[in-house]
Short mmCIF file of the C-alpha atoms (twelve columns), coordinates in Angstrom:
data_MODEL
# 
_entry.id   MODEL 
# 
loop_
_atom_site.group_PDB 
_atom_site.id 
_atom_site.type_symbol 
_atom_site.label_atom_id 
_atom_site.label_alt_id 
_atom_site.label_comp_id 
_atom_site.label_asym_id 
_atom_site.label_seq_id 
_atom_site.Cartn_x 
_atom_site.Cartn_y 
_atom_site.Cartn_z 
_atom_site.pdbx_PDB_model_num 
ATOM 1   C CA . MET A 1   40.937 60.556 114.418 1 
ATOM 2   C CA . LYS A 2   41.358 62.191 117.807 1 
ATOM 3   C CA . ALA A 3   38.862 63.207 120.507 1 
ATOM 4   C CA . VAL A 4   39.233 65.267 123.651 1 
ATOM 5   C CA . VAL A 5   36.786 64.296 126.383 1 
ATOM 6   C CA . VAL A 6   36.345 66.786 129.229 1 
ATOM 7   C CA . GLY A 7   35.078 65.209 132.441 1 
ATOM 8   C CA . ALA A 8   35.959 61.802 133.897 1 
ATOM 9   C CA . GLY A 9   32.554 61.041 135.331 1 
ATOM 10  C CA . ILE A 10  30.451 58.109 134.173 1 
ATOM 11  C CA . ALA A 11  29.561 59.557 130.758 1 
ATOM 12  C CA . GLY A 12  33.084 60.776 130.020 1 
ATOM 13  C CA . LEU A 13  34.756 57.503 130.972 1 
ATOM 14  C CA . VAL A 14  32.334 55.410 128.907 1 
ATOM 15  C CA . ALA A 15  32.654 57.748 125.912 1 
ATOM 16  C CA . ALA A 16  36.459 57.628 126.107 1 
ATOM 17  C CA . ARG A 17  36.391 53.821 126.235 1 
ATOM 18  C CA . GLN A 18  34.046 53.484 123.278 1 
ATOM 19  C CA . PHE A 19  36.070 55.864 121.123 1 
ATOM 20  C CA . GLY A 20  39.270 54.098 122.100 1 
ATOM 21  C CA . LEU A 21  37.763 50.756 121.119 1 
ATOM 22  C CA . ALA A 22  36.761 52.297 117.774 1 
ATOM 23  C CA . GLY A 23  40.399 53.170 117.095 1 
ATOM 24  C CA . TRP A 24  40.382 56.847 118.038 1 
ATOM 25  C CA . ASP A 25  43.112 58.526 120.071 1 
ATOM 26  C CA . VAL A 26  41.504 60.051 123.181 1 
ATOM 27  C CA . GLU A 27  42.615 62.643 125.729 1 
ATOM 28  C CA . LEU A 28  40.401 62.441 128.825 1 
ATOM 29  C CA . LEU A 29  40.729 65.549 131.028 1 
ATOM 30  C CA . GLU A 30  39.393 65.797 134.595 1 
ATOM 31  C CA . LYS A 31  39.796 68.831 136.839 1 
ATOM 32  C CA . SER A 32  39.705 66.798 140.077 1 
ATOM 33  C CA . ALA A 33  43.079 65.578 141.241 1 
ATOM 34  C CA . VAL A 34  41.775 62.022 141.795 1 
ATOM 35  C CA . PRO A 35  38.553 60.090 141.126 1 
ATOM 36  C CA . ARG A 36  35.861 61.567 143.347 1 
ATOM 37  C CA . PRO A 37  35.321 59.469 146.510 1 
ATOM 38  C CA . ASP A 38  31.896 60.763 147.547 1 
ATOM 39  C CA . GLY A 39  28.486 60.188 146.034 1 
ATOM 40  C CA . TYR A 40  25.053 58.737 146.615 1 
ATOM 41  C CA . MET A 41  23.399 55.388 146.002 1 
ATOM 42  C CA . MET A 42  21.358 55.056 142.819 1 
ATOM 43  C CA . ASP A 43  19.157 52.496 141.125 1 
ATOM 44  C CA . PHE A 44  20.536 51.417 137.766 1 
ATOM 45  C CA . PHE A 45  17.899 50.139 135.343 1 
ATOM 46  C CA . GLY A 46  16.268 51.027 132.059 1 
ATOM 47  C CA . PRO A 47  18.321 52.042 128.979 1 
ATOM 48  C CA . GLY A 48  21.657 51.905 130.791 1 
ATOM 49  C CA . VAL A 49  21.278 48.192 131.512 1 
ATOM 50  C CA . GLU A 50  20.831 47.290 127.844 1 
ATOM 51  C CA . ALA A 51  23.697 49.578 126.811 1 
ATOM 52  C CA . SER A 52  26.085 48.277 129.478 1 
ATOM 53  C CA . GLU A 53  25.343 44.680 128.496 1 
ATOM 54  C CA . ARG A 54  25.928 45.469 124.827 1 
ATOM 55  C CA . ILE A 55  29.289 47.193 125.368 1 
ATOM 56  C CA . GLY A 56  30.532 44.696 127.965 1 
ATOM 57  C CA . LEU A 57  30.412 46.965 131.014 1 
ATOM 58  C CA . TYR A 58  27.574 45.247 132.875 1 
ATOM 59  C CA . PRO A 59  29.681 42.523 134.594 1 
ATOM 60  C CA . ARG A 60  31.900 45.184 136.150 1 
ATOM 61  C CA . LEU A 61  28.856 47.051 137.447 1 
ATOM 62  C CA . ALA A 62  27.166 43.919 138.769 1 
ATOM 63  C CA . ALA A 63  30.337 43.036 140.668 1 
ATOM 64  C CA . VAL A 64  30.125 46.216 142.780 1 
ATOM 65  C CA . ALA A 65  26.332 46.332 143.226 1 
ATOM 66  C CA . TYR A 66  24.644 46.181 146.625 1 
ATOM 67  C CA . HIS A 67  21.758 43.921 147.573 1 
ATOM 68  C CA . VAL A 68  18.941 46.108 148.890 1 
ATOM 69  C CA . GLU A 69  16.083 44.392 150.674 1 
ATOM 70  C CA . ALA A 70  13.851 47.410 151.257 1 
ATOM 71  C CA . ALA A 71  13.547 51.185 151.239 1 
ATOM 72  C CA . GLU A 72  12.052 52.365 154.528 1 
ATOM 73  C CA . TYR A 73  10.660 55.704 155.620 1 
ATOM 74  C CA . VAL A 74  11.102 56.228 159.371 1 
ATOM 75  C CA . ASP A 75  9.954  58.796 161.925 1 
ATOM 76  C CA . ALA A 76  12.226 60.654 164.364 1 
ATOM 77  C CA . THR A 77  12.309 57.636 166.712 1 
ATOM 78  C CA . GLY A 78  13.422 55.317 163.915 1 
ATOM 79  C CA . ARG A 79  10.037 53.573 163.654 1 
ATOM 80  C CA . PRO A 80  9.121  52.615 160.046 1 
ATOM 81  C CA . THR A 81  6.089  54.436 158.633 1 
ATOM 82  C CA . SER A 82  6.104  52.776 155.186 1 
ATOM 83  C CA . SER A 83  8.405  50.601 153.104 1 
ATOM 84  C CA . LEU A 84  9.040  49.420 149.555 1 
ATOM 85  C CA . ASP A 85  10.151 45.829 148.873 1 
ATOM 86  C CA . TYR A 86  13.141 45.982 146.524 1 
ATOM 87  C CA . ASP A 87  12.879 42.472 145.149 1 
ATOM 88  C CA . GLN A 88  9.343  43.305 144.076 1 
ATOM 89  C CA . PHE A 89  10.549 46.599 142.600 1 
ATOM 90  C CA . ALA A 90  13.189 44.744 140.591 1 
ATOM 91  C CA . ARG A 91  10.673 42.252 139.221 1 
ATOM 92  C CA . LEU A 92  8.318  45.014 138.098 1 
ATOM 93  C CA . ALA A 93  11.241 46.849 136.478 1 
ATOM 94  C CA . GLY A 94  12.036 43.851 134.320 1 
ATOM 95  C CA . GLY A 95  14.084 41.883 136.830 1 
ATOM 96  C CA . ASN A 96  17.309 43.756 136.213 1 
ATOM 97  C CA . VAL A 97  17.978 46.512 138.755 1 
ATOM 98  C CA . LEU A 98  21.359 47.220 140.321 1 
ATOM 99  C CA . SER A 99  21.841 49.382 143.408 1 
ATOM 100 C CA . LEU A 100 25.134 51.184 142.895 1 
ATOM 101 C CA . LEU A 101 27.180 53.790 144.687 1 
ATOM 102 C CA . ARG A 102 28.088 56.521 142.216 1 
ATOM 103 C CA . PRO A 103 31.867 56.388 142.956 1 
ATOM 104 C CA . ASP A 104 31.756 52.617 142.387 1 
ATOM 105 C CA . MET A 105 30.169 53.187 138.967 1 
ATOM 106 C CA . GLU A 106 32.952 55.597 138.047 1 
ATOM 107 C CA . ARG A 107 35.644 53.206 139.253 1 
ATOM 108 C CA . ALA A 108 34.094 50.381 137.229 1 
ATOM 109 C CA . ALA A 109 34.050 52.572 134.113 1 
ATOM 110 C CA . LEU A 110 37.644 53.642 134.773 1 
ATOM 111 C CA . ALA A 111 38.742 50.008 135.132 1 
ATOM 112 C CA . ALA A 112 36.991 49.212 131.831 1 
ATOM 113 C CA . LEU A 113 39.517 51.411 130.011 1 
ATOM 114 C CA . GLN A 114 41.795 48.386 130.333 1 
ATOM 115 C CA . ASP A 115 39.770 46.904 127.469 1 
ATOM 116 C CA . VAL A 116 41.254 49.515 125.123 1 
ATOM 117 C CA . ALA A 117 44.599 49.016 123.372 1 
ATOM 118 C CA . PRO A 118 47.452 50.606 125.360 1 
ATOM 119 C CA . GLY A 119 48.089 54.225 124.496 1 
ATOM 120 C CA . ARG A 120 44.711 54.850 122.859 1 
ATOM 121 C CA . VAL A 121 43.177 56.629 125.867 1 
ATOM 122 C CA . ARG A 122 45.219 58.988 128.009 1 
ATOM 123 C CA . VAL A 123 43.553 59.951 131.330 1 
ATOM 124 C CA . ARG A 124 44.746 63.143 132.997 1 
ATOM 125 C CA . TYR A 125 43.465 64.012 136.476 1 
ATOM 126 C CA . GLY A 126 44.202 67.448 137.896 1 
ATOM 127 C CA . ALA A 127 43.798 68.934 134.398 1 
ATOM 128 C CA . PRO A 128 41.238 71.776 134.569 1 
ATOM 129 C CA . VAL A 129 40.260 73.199 131.201 1 
ATOM 130 C CA . SER A 130 40.674 76.973 130.918 1 
ATOM 131 C CA . ARG A 131 39.532 77.575 127.362 1 
ATOM 132 C CA . VAL A 132 38.011 75.690 124.425 1 
ATOM 133 C CA . TRP A 133 37.420 76.865 120.875 1 
ATOM 134 C CA . GLY A 134 36.736 75.274 117.540 1 
ATOM 135 C CA . GLY A 135 35.297 75.392 114.071 1 
ATOM 136 C CA . ASP A 136 35.129 73.481 110.835 1 
ATOM 137 C CA . ASP A 137 38.828 72.620 110.974 1 
ATOM 138 C CA . GLY A 138 38.820 71.059 114.452 1 
ATOM 139 C CA . VAL A 139 38.916 72.008 118.122 1 
ATOM 140 C CA . ARG A 140 41.493 73.337 120.572 1 
ATOM 141 C CA . VAL A 141 41.549 72.812 124.319 1 
ATOM 142 C CA . ALA A 142 43.757 74.780 126.720 1 
ATOM 143 C CA . VAL A 143 44.586 73.152 130.051 1 
ATOM 144 C CA . ASP A 144 45.807 75.072 133.076 1 
ATOM 145 C CA . GLY A 145 49.546 74.613 133.435 1 
ATOM 146 C CA . SER A 146 50.089 73.237 129.920 1 
ATOM 147 C CA . PRO A 147 52.109 75.412 127.532 1 
ATOM 148 C CA . GLU A 148 50.286 74.388 124.353 1 
ATOM 149 C CA . PRO A 149 46.606 73.678 123.649 1 
ATOM 150 C CA . ILE A 150 45.485 70.208 122.621 1 
ATOM 151 C CA . SER A 151 44.237 69.879 119.036 1 
ATOM 152 C CA . ALA A 152 41.616 67.306 118.098 1 
ATOM 153 C CA . ASP A 153 38.949 66.441 115.569 1 
ATOM 154 C CA . VAL A 154 36.116 66.378 118.129 1 
ATOM 155 C CA . LEU A 155 35.499 67.814 121.593 1 
ATOM 156 C CA . ILE A 156 33.145 65.902 123.917 1 
ATOM 157 C CA . GLY A 157 31.825 67.849 126.894 1 
ATOM 158 C CA . ALA A 158 31.003 65.364 129.643 1 
ATOM 159 C CA . ASP A 159 31.780 67.742 132.486 1 
ATOM 160 C CA . GLY A 160 28.483 67.724 134.308 1 
ATOM 161 C CA . ILE A 161 25.724 70.108 135.157 1 
ATOM 162 C CA . HIS A 162 28.117 73.071 135.524 1 
ATOM 163 C CA . SER A 163 29.911 72.301 132.261 1 
ATOM 164 C CA . THR A 164 32.831 74.486 131.201 1 
ATOM 165 C CA . VAL A 165 32.581 73.168 127.639 1 
ATOM 166 C CA . ARG A 166 28.904 74.111 127.453 1 
ATOM 167 C CA . ASP A 167 29.578 77.538 128.932 1 
ATOM 168 C CA . GLN A 168 32.277 78.389 126.388 1 
ATOM 169 C CA . MET A 169 30.866 76.743 123.273 1 
ATOM 170 C CA . PHE A 170 27.091 77.148 123.704 1 
ATOM 171 C CA . GLY A 171 26.535 79.978 126.173 1 
ATOM 172 C CA . PRO A 172 26.425 80.718 129.902 1 
ATOM 173 C CA . GLU A 173 24.859 78.359 132.406 1 
ATOM 174 C CA . GLU A 174 21.906 80.577 133.247 1 
ATOM 175 C CA . GLN A 175 20.551 80.068 129.729 1 
ATOM 176 C CA . TYR A 176 20.124 76.337 130.239 1 
ATOM 177 C CA . LEU A 177 19.956 75.485 133.947 1 
ATOM 178 C CA . ARG A 178 16.432 74.860 135.258 1 
ATOM 179 C CA . PRO A 179 16.515 74.611 139.092 1 
ATOM 180 C CA . LEU A 180 13.785 72.462 140.665 1 
ATOM 181 C CA . GLY A 181 13.658 74.338 143.968 1 
ATOM 182 C CA . MET A 182 15.849 71.962 145.982 1 
ATOM 183 C CA . ARG A 183 19.433 71.261 146.944 1 
ATOM 184 C CA . ALA A 184 21.051 67.855 147.490 1 
ATOM 185 C CA . ALA A 185 24.027 66.801 149.559 1 
ATOM 186 C CA . ALA A 186 25.951 63.538 149.801 1 
ATOM 187 C CA . PHE A 187 28.887 62.284 151.839 1 
ATOM 188 C CA . ILE A 188 30.358 59.064 153.245 1 
ATOM 189 C CA . VAL A 189 31.395 58.600 156.882 1 
ATOM 190 C CA . THR A 190 32.837 55.785 158.979 1 
ATOM 191 C CA . GLU A 191 30.314 54.695 161.622 1 
ATOM 192 C CA . PRO A 192 30.301 50.963 162.534 1 
ATOM 193 C CA . LEU A 193 27.191 51.116 164.758 1 
ATOM 194 C CA . LEU A 194 24.954 52.754 162.141 1 
ATOM 195 C CA . ASN A 195 26.434 50.494 159.490 1 
ATOM 196 C CA . ALA A 196 25.378 47.375 161.404 1 
ATOM 197 C CA . ARG A 197 21.969 48.813 162.309 1 
ATOM 198 C CA . PHE A 198 20.790 49.625 158.780 1 
ATOM 199 C CA . ARG A 199 22.515 47.019 156.640 1 
ATOM 200 C CA . ASN A 200 20.781 46.102 153.327 1 
ATOM 201 C CA . ARG A 201 18.151 48.849 153.669 1 
ATOM 202 C CA . PHE A 202 17.744 52.344 152.337 1 
ATOM 203 C CA . VAL A 203 16.509 54.379 155.290 1 
ATOM 204 C CA . LEU A 204 14.791 57.728 154.642 1 
ATOM 205 C CA . THR A 205 13.318 60.199 157.092 1 
ATOM 206 C CA . ASP A 206 9.556  60.643 156.710 1 
ATOM 207 C CA . THR A 207 9.764  64.431 156.908 1 
ATOM 208 C CA . ILE A 208 8.361  67.608 155.351 1 
ATOM 209 C CA . ASP A 209 10.431 69.877 153.051 1 
ATOM 210 C CA . ARG A 210 13.569 67.791 153.647 1 
ATOM 211 C CA . VAL A 211 14.643 64.172 153.637 1 
ATOM 212 C CA . ALA A 212 17.783 62.490 154.925 1 
ATOM 213 C CA . GLY A 213 18.717 59.029 153.695 1 
ATOM 214 C CA . LEU A 214 21.435 56.569 154.572 1 
ATOM 215 C CA . TYR A 215 22.756 53.220 153.442 1 
ATOM 216 C CA . SER A 216 25.375 50.889 154.928 1 
ATOM 217 C CA . LEU A 217 28.394 50.149 152.752 1 
ATOM 218 C CA . ARG A 218 30.556 47.016 152.728 1 
ATOM 219 C CA . SER A 219 33.098 48.374 155.202 1 
ATOM 220 C CA . ASP A 220 32.162 50.254 158.380 1 
ATOM 221 C CA . GLU A 221 31.066 53.228 156.284 1 
ATOM 222 C CA . VAL A 222 27.645 54.785 155.782 1 
ATOM 223 C CA . ALA A 223 26.592 56.755 152.698 1 
ATOM 224 C CA . ALA A 224 24.425 59.780 153.508 1 
ATOM 225 C CA . PHE A 225 22.088 61.522 151.076 1 
ATOM 226 C CA . MET A 226 20.137 64.671 151.945 1 
ATOM 227 C CA . VAL A 227 17.656 66.751 149.949 1 
ATOM 228 C CA . TYR A 228 16.119 69.979 151.193 1 
ATOM 229 C CA . ARG A 229 13.930 72.689 149.775 1 
ATOM 230 C CA . GLU A 230 15.837 75.754 148.654 1 
ATOM 231 C CA . SER A 231 15.016 78.883 150.593 1 
ATOM 232 C CA . THR A 232 12.962 81.570 148.864 1 
ATOM 233 C CA . ASP A 233 14.205 84.177 151.345 1 
ATOM 234 C CA . PRO A 234 16.256 86.687 149.300 1 
ATOM 235 C CA . THR A 235 18.153 87.728 152.436 1 
ATOM 236 C CA . GLU A 236 19.531 84.230 153.043 1 
ATOM 237 C CA . ASP A 237 23.128 83.827 151.927 1 
ATOM 238 C CA . LEU A 238 24.106 80.282 150.918 1 
ATOM 239 C CA . GLY A 239 27.717 81.374 151.043 1 
ATOM 240 C CA . SER A 240 27.586 82.107 154.774 1 
ATOM 241 C CA . GLY A 241 29.221 79.289 156.664 1 
ATOM 242 C CA . SER A 242 30.420 75.962 155.318 1 
ATOM 243 C CA . PRO A 243 28.127 73.431 153.589 1 
ATOM 244 C CA . ARG A 244 28.455 71.308 156.734 1 
ATOM 245 C CA . GLU A 245 27.072 74.114 158.893 1 
ATOM 246 C CA . ARG A 246 24.173 74.606 156.477 1 
ATOM 247 C CA . LEU A 247 23.290 70.890 156.566 1 
ATOM 248 C CA . ARG A 248 23.427 70.887 160.349 1 
ATOM 249 C CA . ARG A 249 20.954 73.778 160.429 1 
ATOM 250 C CA . GLU A 250 18.616 72.172 157.902 1 
ATOM 251 C CA . PHE A 251 18.563 68.623 159.290 1 
ATOM 252 C CA . ALA A 252 18.876 69.026 163.042 1 
ATOM 253 C CA . GLY A 253 16.266 67.151 165.050 1 
ATOM 254 C CA . LEU A 254 15.427 64.351 162.600 1 
ATOM 255 C CA . GLY A 255 16.516 61.591 164.976 1 
ATOM 256 C CA . GLY A 256 19.616 60.119 166.518 1 
ATOM 257 C CA . ALA A 257 20.914 58.491 163.326 1 
ATOM 258 C CA . VAL A 258 20.747 61.738 161.350 1 
ATOM 259 C CA . ASP A 259 22.288 63.703 164.224 1 
ATOM 260 C CA . ARG A 260 25.210 61.261 164.233 1 
ATOM 261 C CA . LEU A 261 25.676 61.661 160.462 1 
ATOM 262 C CA . LEU A 262 25.692 65.444 160.863 1 
ATOM 263 C CA . GLU A 263 28.249 65.178 163.639 1 
ATOM 264 C CA . LEU A 264 30.592 63.242 161.328 1 
ATOM 265 C CA . CYS A 265 29.833 65.249 158.169 1 
ATOM 266 C CA . PRO A 266 32.993 66.573 156.449 1 
ATOM 267 C CA . GLU A 267 33.371 70.334 156.145 1 
ATOM 268 C CA . HIS A 268 32.874 70.337 152.373 1 
ATOM 269 C CA . PRO A 269 30.466 67.559 151.334 1 
ATOM 270 C CA . TYR A 270 28.923 67.447 147.886 1 
ATOM 271 C CA . ASP A 271 26.139 70.034 148.052 1 
ATOM 272 C CA . ASP A 272 24.541 71.401 144.898 1 
ATOM 273 C CA . VAL A 273 21.346 72.603 143.331 1 
ATOM 274 C CA . VAL A 274 18.860 69.998 142.066 1 
ATOM 275 C CA . ALA A 275 18.301 71.044 138.469 1 
ATOM 276 C CA . GLN A 276 17.845 70.012 134.876 1 
ATOM 277 C CA . VAL A 277 19.721 71.206 131.804 1 
ATOM 278 C CA . VAL A 278 17.453 72.121 128.875 1 
ATOM 279 C CA . MET A 279 19.077 73.146 125.596 1 
ATOM 280 C CA . PRO A 280 17.864 73.723 122.030 1 
ATOM 281 C CA . GLY A 281 20.957 72.009 120.621 1 
ATOM 282 C CA . TRP A 282 23.782 69.845 121.931 1 
ATOM 283 C CA . GLN A 283 26.260 69.872 119.077 1 
ATOM 284 C CA . GLY A 284 28.078 72.143 116.631 1 
ATOM 285 C CA . LYS A 285 31.592 73.405 115.802 1 
ATOM 286 C CA . ARG A 286 32.988 69.869 116.123 1 
ATOM 287 C CA . THR A 287 31.690 69.776 119.721 1 
ATOM 288 C CA . VAL A 288 29.047 67.606 121.360 1 
ATOM 289 C CA . LEU A 289 27.740 67.411 124.919 1 
ATOM 290 C CA . VAL A 290 26.810 64.183 126.664 1 
ATOM 291 C CA . GLY A 291 25.467 63.205 130.086 1 
ATOM 292 C CA . ASP A 292 24.435 65.894 132.551 1 
ATOM 293 C CA . ALA A 293 26.211 68.587 130.532 1 
ATOM 294 C CA . CYS A 294 23.382 68.606 127.992 1 
ATOM 295 C CA . GLY A 295 20.513 66.664 129.514 1 
ATOM 296 C CA . ALA A 296 20.666 66.513 133.308 1 
ATOM 297 C CA . VAL A 297 17.410 64.939 134.451 1 
ATOM 298 C CA . SER A 298 18.040 65.648 138.178 1 
ATOM 299 C CA . LEU A 299 19.020 62.995 140.676 1 
ATOM 300 C CA . LEU A 300 15.374 62.706 141.775 1 
ATOM 301 C CA . ALA A 301 14.554 61.033 138.459 1 
ATOM 302 C CA . GLY A 302 16.771 58.087 139.391 1 
ATOM 303 C CA . GLN A 303 18.108 57.773 135.854 1 
ATOM 304 C CA . GLY A 304 21.322 59.816 135.732 1 
ATOM 305 C CA . GLY A 305 23.753 56.902 135.737 1 
ATOM 306 C CA . SER A 306 21.644 54.887 133.336 1 
ATOM 307 C CA . LEU A 307 21.354 57.727 130.827 1 
ATOM 308 C CA . ALA A 308 25.036 58.616 131.167 1 
ATOM 309 C CA . ILE A 309 26.082 55.129 130.067 1 
ATOM 310 C CA . ALA A 310 23.413 54.725 127.400 1 
ATOM 311 C CA . GLY A 311 24.073 58.166 125.904 1 
ATOM 312 C CA . ALA A 312 27.844 57.727 125.834 1 
ATOM 313 C CA . ALA A 313 27.478 54.263 124.296 1 
ATOM 314 C CA . LEU A 314 25.191 55.623 121.576 1 
ATOM 315 C CA . LEU A 315 27.636 58.434 120.832 1 
ATOM 316 C CA . GLY A 316 30.353 55.837 120.398 1 
ATOM 317 C CA . ASP A 317 28.128 53.807 118.075 1 
ATOM 318 C CA . VAL A 318 27.307 56.808 115.883 1 
ATOM 319 C CA . LEU A 319 30.573 58.756 115.836 1 
ATOM 320 C CA . GLY A 320 33.103 55.994 116.477 1 
ATOM 321 C CA . PRO A 321 33.048 54.578 112.915 1 
ATOM 322 C CA . VAL A 322 33.569 58.034 111.339 1 
ATOM 323 C CA . ALA A 323 36.970 58.219 109.655 1 
ATOM 324 C CA . THR A 324 36.889 61.605 107.916 1 
ATOM 325 C CA . ALA A 325 36.275 65.192 108.990 1 
ATOM 326 C CA . GLU A 326 33.326 65.433 106.613 1 
ATOM 327 C CA . GLY A 327 31.462 62.701 108.470 1 
ATOM 328 C CA . ILE A 328 31.650 64.339 111.907 1 
ATOM 329 C CA . GLY A 329 28.855 66.891 111.540 1 
ATOM 330 C CA . PRO A 330 26.225 64.457 110.234 1 
ATOM 331 C CA . ALA A 331 27.179 61.930 112.917 1 
ATOM 332 C CA . LEU A 332 26.810 64.446 115.740 1 
ATOM 333 C CA . ALA A 333 23.445 65.573 114.373 1 
ATOM 334 C CA . GLY A 334 22.333 61.941 114.127 1 
ATOM 335 C CA . PHE A 335 23.319 61.293 117.729 1 
ATOM 336 C CA . GLU A 336 21.264 64.225 118.987 1 
ATOM 337 C CA . ARG A 337 18.281 63.273 116.835 1 
ATOM 338 C CA . ARG A 338 18.226 59.742 118.249 1 
ATOM 339 C CA . TRP A 339 19.045 60.531 121.873 1 
ATOM 340 C CA . ARG A 340 17.060 63.721 122.530 1 
ATOM 341 C CA . PRO A 341 13.604 62.028 122.778 1 
ATOM 342 C CA . VAL A 342 14.923 59.638 125.445 1 
ATOM 343 C CA . VAL A 343 16.385 62.477 127.499 1 
ATOM 344 C CA . GLU A 344 13.292 64.644 127.199 1 
ATOM 345 C CA . GLU A 345 11.055 61.799 128.376 1 
ATOM 346 C CA . ALA A 346 13.341 61.202 131.350 1 
ATOM 347 C CA . GLN A 347 13.361 64.913 132.185 1 
ATOM 348 C CA . ALA A 348 9.561  64.965 132.208 1 
ATOM 349 C CA . ALA A 349 9.621  62.050 134.666 1 
ATOM 350 C CA . GLY A 350 12.175 63.928 136.765 1 
ATOM 351 C CA . ARG A 351 9.947  66.984 136.997 1 
ATOM 352 C CA . ARG A 352 7.049  64.807 138.116 1 
ATOM 353 C CA . ALA A 353 9.254  63.169 140.751 1 
ATOM 354 C CA . ALA A 354 10.458 66.543 142.002 1 
ATOM 355 C CA . SER A 355 6.899  67.734 142.544 1 
ATOM 356 C CA . SER A 356 6.208  64.897 145.005 1 
ATOM 357 C CA . PHE A 357 9.622  64.014 146.456 1 
ATOM 358 C CA . LEU A 358 9.530  66.550 149.291 1 
ATOM 359 C CA . PRO A 359 6.040  66.815 150.852 1 
ATOM 360 C CA . ALA A 360 5.184  70.446 151.634 1 
ATOM 361 C CA . ASN A 361 2.680  69.620 154.360 1 
ATOM 362 C CA . GLY A 362 1.254  66.821 156.472 1 
ATOM 363 C CA . PHE A 363 -1.384 65.808 153.953 1 
ATOM 364 C CA . GLN A 364 1.186  65.331 151.182 1 
ATOM 365 C CA . ARG A 365 3.325  63.266 153.535 1 
ATOM 366 C CA . LEU A 366 0.334  61.083 154.427 1 
ATOM 367 C CA . LEU A 367 -0.445 60.649 150.733 1 
ATOM 368 C CA . ARG A 368 3.112  59.441 150.106 1 
ATOM 369 C CA . ARG A 369 2.771  56.907 152.914 1 
ATOM 370 C CA . TRP A 370 -0.428 55.552 151.375 1 
ATOM 371 C CA . ILE A 371 1.202  55.260 147.951 1 
ATOM 372 C CA . VAL A 372 4.250  53.410 149.284 1 
ATOM 373 C CA . ARG A 373 2.089  51.104 151.423 1 
ATOM 374 C CA . ALA A 374 -0.039 50.348 148.359 1 
ATOM 375 C CA . THR A 375 2.956  48.594 146.788 1 
ATOM 376 C CA . HIS A 376 2.181  45.666 149.120 1 
ATOM 377 C CA . VAL A 377 -1.357 45.212 147.770 1 
ATOM 378 C CA . PRO A 378 -1.623 42.744 144.836 1 
ATOM 379 C CA . GLY A 379 -2.839 44.469 141.701 1 
ATOM 380 C CA . ILE A 380 -2.321 47.962 143.077 1 
ATOM 381 C CA . ASP A 381 1.405  47.248 143.336 1 
ATOM 382 C CA . ARG A 382 1.678  47.060 139.557 1 
ATOM 383 C CA . ILE A 383 -0.165 50.327 139.087 1 
ATOM 384 C CA . VAL A 384 2.115  52.119 141.539 1 
ATOM 385 C CA . ALA A 385 5.263  50.494 140.176 1 
ATOM 386 C CA . ARG A 386 4.298  51.490 136.657 1 
ATOM 387 C CA . GLN A 387 4.323  55.099 137.794 1 
ATOM 388 C CA . ILE A 388 7.834  54.609 139.230 1 
ATOM 389 C CA . VAL A 389 9.541  52.600 136.481 1 
ATOM 390 C CA . GLY A 390 7.139  52.105 133.591 1 
ATOM 391 C CA . ARG A 391 8.275  55.077 131.543 1 
ATOM 392 C CA . ILE A 392 11.912 54.007 131.381 1 
ATOM 393 C CA . ALA A 393 12.110 50.275 132.105 1 
ATOM 394 C CA . LYS A 394 11.118 49.274 128.608 1 
# 
């Protein structure tokens, strides 16, 4: 049996590994020329932890995790206004929370392909897909620059929120993308002074309609993460100027640390809409979607990496043992039936998080401060933490 996986992000890499371990031949296609170097910090807990332990990926993830002591909101002078103790957060989430940089997660998943027998999984970077088509007799995938399409038994679309596979096999993006009214940016810069100043802490600006966050990495680098409310002005053109210029306009004046990050910001950082993907069906015509391609929860939900690994692992469990063409359809339907409730619950949590992540006024900002400060009060801390992690840390 042969599978083509489109997208070498977390979900695509894990899916390719699991199918390779099950004895499938796998072509893994990624349009980027190299593994993506930029990305934001995320908390890894919930279903992804159990799945990564079961498939043997957890040790690789734990080896690249960061130790976070606290998440702090600060004013423009750098003075903390509220903070969350991360050791306490981990205990209330079941004691198993990893703080991971997204590129490190992808590199760990890429390294885990070494567990597969040589030749089973072929990874091709710089291989953008131009066309996909399929039916009851299999799938075909055309790659830019390749003279012949690739034939396979199954096509797995793991190519993210702007999925080419989804667009061509299930319909255009506007049918399924549900923007949440925000944009997010992320980039990594070298800045030894900021790195030393904020080590082992997430630092977030306590601001209205926008938030800038930073975290010190192991070298002299700093990871920056910025979320801002999308303009409702129909005359504003997002295409005018570079993403760097837009971020400098949006985040100017939030303090010296943020100004320094903006000064060092690359011309083309990651900058995209914060959105969910909502679809009536994820599979058909020998094709299945996994990860953000079918069930993006939004980065505000804090579950993207966890669900990417857990979903890809489940797909491997369900489809990996299939040895005949006749078994593919029922297996894909079974995967969606089992995984959809988990994704829909996480998406509901993501929508709730989006409604409170960026305060729209001073009262909402004050309310957030009270909620975060309440995590230090015995008894109340469990109530607050349950709202943060209770729905997924089960």
